[in-house]
CSV table of C-alpha atoms and ligand atoms in Angstrom, one decimal:
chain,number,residue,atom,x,y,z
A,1,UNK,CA,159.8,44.3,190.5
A,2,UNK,CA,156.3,42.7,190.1
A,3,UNK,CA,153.8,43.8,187.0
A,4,UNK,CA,150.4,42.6,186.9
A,5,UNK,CA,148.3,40.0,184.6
A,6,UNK,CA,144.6,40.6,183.9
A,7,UNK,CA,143.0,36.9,185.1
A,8,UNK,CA,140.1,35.1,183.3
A,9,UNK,CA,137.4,35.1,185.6
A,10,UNK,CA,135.6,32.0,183.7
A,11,UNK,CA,139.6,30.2,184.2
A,12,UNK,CA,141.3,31.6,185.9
A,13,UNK,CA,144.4,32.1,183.1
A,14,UNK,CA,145.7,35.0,181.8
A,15,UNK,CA,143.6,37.6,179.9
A,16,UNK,CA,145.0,39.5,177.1
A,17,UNK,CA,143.7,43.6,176.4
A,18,UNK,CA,142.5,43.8,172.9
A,19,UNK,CA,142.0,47.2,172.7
A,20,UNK,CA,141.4,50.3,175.3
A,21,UNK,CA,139.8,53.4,174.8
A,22,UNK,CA,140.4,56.1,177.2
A,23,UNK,CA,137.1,58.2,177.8
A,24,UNK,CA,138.5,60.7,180.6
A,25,UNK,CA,142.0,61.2,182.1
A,26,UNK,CA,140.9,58.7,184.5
A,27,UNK,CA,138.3,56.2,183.1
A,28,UNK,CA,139.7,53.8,180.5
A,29,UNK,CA,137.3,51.0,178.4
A,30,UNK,CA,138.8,47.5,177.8
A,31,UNK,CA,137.9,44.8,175.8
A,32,UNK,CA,140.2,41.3,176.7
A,33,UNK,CA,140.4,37.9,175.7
A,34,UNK,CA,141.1,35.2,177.8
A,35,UNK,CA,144.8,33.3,176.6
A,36,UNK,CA,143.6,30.1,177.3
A,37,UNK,CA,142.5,28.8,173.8
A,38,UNK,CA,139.7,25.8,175.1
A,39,UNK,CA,138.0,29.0,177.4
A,40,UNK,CA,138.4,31.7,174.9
A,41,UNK,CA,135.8,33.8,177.1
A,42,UNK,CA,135.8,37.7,176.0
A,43,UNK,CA,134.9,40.6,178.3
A,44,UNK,CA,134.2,44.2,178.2
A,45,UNK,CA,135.1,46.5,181.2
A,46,UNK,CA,136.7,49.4,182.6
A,47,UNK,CA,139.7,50.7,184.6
A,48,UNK,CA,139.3,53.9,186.6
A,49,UNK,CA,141.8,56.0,189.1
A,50,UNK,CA,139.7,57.1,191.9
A,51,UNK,CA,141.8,58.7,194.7
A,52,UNK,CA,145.3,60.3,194.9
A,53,UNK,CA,147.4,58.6,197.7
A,54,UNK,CA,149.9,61.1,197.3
A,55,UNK,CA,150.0,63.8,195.3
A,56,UNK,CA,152.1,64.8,191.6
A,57,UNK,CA,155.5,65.8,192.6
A,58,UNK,CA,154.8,67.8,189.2
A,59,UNK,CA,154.5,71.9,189.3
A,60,UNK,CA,151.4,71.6,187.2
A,61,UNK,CA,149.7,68.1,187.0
A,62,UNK,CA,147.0,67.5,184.1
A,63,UNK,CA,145.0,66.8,186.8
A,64,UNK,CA,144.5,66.4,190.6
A,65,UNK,CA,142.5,63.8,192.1
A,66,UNK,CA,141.0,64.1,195.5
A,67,UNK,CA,143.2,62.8,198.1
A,68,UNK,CA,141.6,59.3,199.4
A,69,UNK,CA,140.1,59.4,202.8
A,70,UNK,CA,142.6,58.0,205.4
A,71,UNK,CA,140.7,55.1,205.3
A,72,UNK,CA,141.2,53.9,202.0
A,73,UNK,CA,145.2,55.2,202.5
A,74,UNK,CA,145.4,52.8,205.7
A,75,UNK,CA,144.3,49.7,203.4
A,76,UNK,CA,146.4,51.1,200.4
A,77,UNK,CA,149.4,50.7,203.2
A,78,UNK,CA,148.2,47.3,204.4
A,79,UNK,CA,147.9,46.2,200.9
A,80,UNK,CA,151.4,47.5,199.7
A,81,UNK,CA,152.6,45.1,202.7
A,82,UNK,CA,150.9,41.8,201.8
A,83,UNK,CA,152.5,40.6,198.8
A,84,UNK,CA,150.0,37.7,199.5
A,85,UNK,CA,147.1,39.3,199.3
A,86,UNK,CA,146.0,39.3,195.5
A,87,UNK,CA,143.0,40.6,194.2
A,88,UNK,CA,141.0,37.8,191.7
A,89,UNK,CA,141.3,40.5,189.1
A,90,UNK,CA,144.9,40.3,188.5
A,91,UNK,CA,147.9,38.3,189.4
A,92,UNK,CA,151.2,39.1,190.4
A,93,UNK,CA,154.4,37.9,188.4
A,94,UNK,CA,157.5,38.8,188.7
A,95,UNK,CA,159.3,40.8,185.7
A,96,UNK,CA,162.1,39.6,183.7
A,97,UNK,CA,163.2,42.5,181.7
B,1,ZN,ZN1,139.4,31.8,180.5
């Protein structure tokens, strides 16, 4: 099983989330600090859930988000495929627990 890393864009190392604040169900605010202590760099940003690829097996979800056009579900497949193909945002690494 794989997890995922926030990455330093100044370094490229591993970011750590100081604090979140969740402003809707589906927009989050972050606040991180890069791990690498002769960068340091801080940022401010934001995670959001945009599309449902498939929907809550739940009766009654909180909430339902459109489901993505076939477009964005053909790269979500593509993507899901090519372990290779990381985004500069985060990095892959396997989990040891
Ligand atoms: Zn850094």
């Amino acid at each position: 099983m794989s997890v995922y890393k926030l990455v330093c864009p100044a370094c490229g190392n591993r970011m750590r989330i100081r604090n979140s604040e969740g402003q809707t169900p589906v927009f989050r605010s972050m606040y991180a600090q890069c791990t690498h202590i002769p960068c340091g760099a801080t940022f401010s940003g934001s995670l959001s859930w945009d599309y449902a690829l498939s929907p809550s097996g739940l009766d009654q979800p909180r909430l339902a988000l459109p489901l993505a056009p076939s477009a964005v579900r053909k790269q979500a497949q593509q993507d899901f495929r090519e372990h290779t193909d990381q985004l500069d945002l985060l990095d892959a690494v396997e989990a040891t627990a």
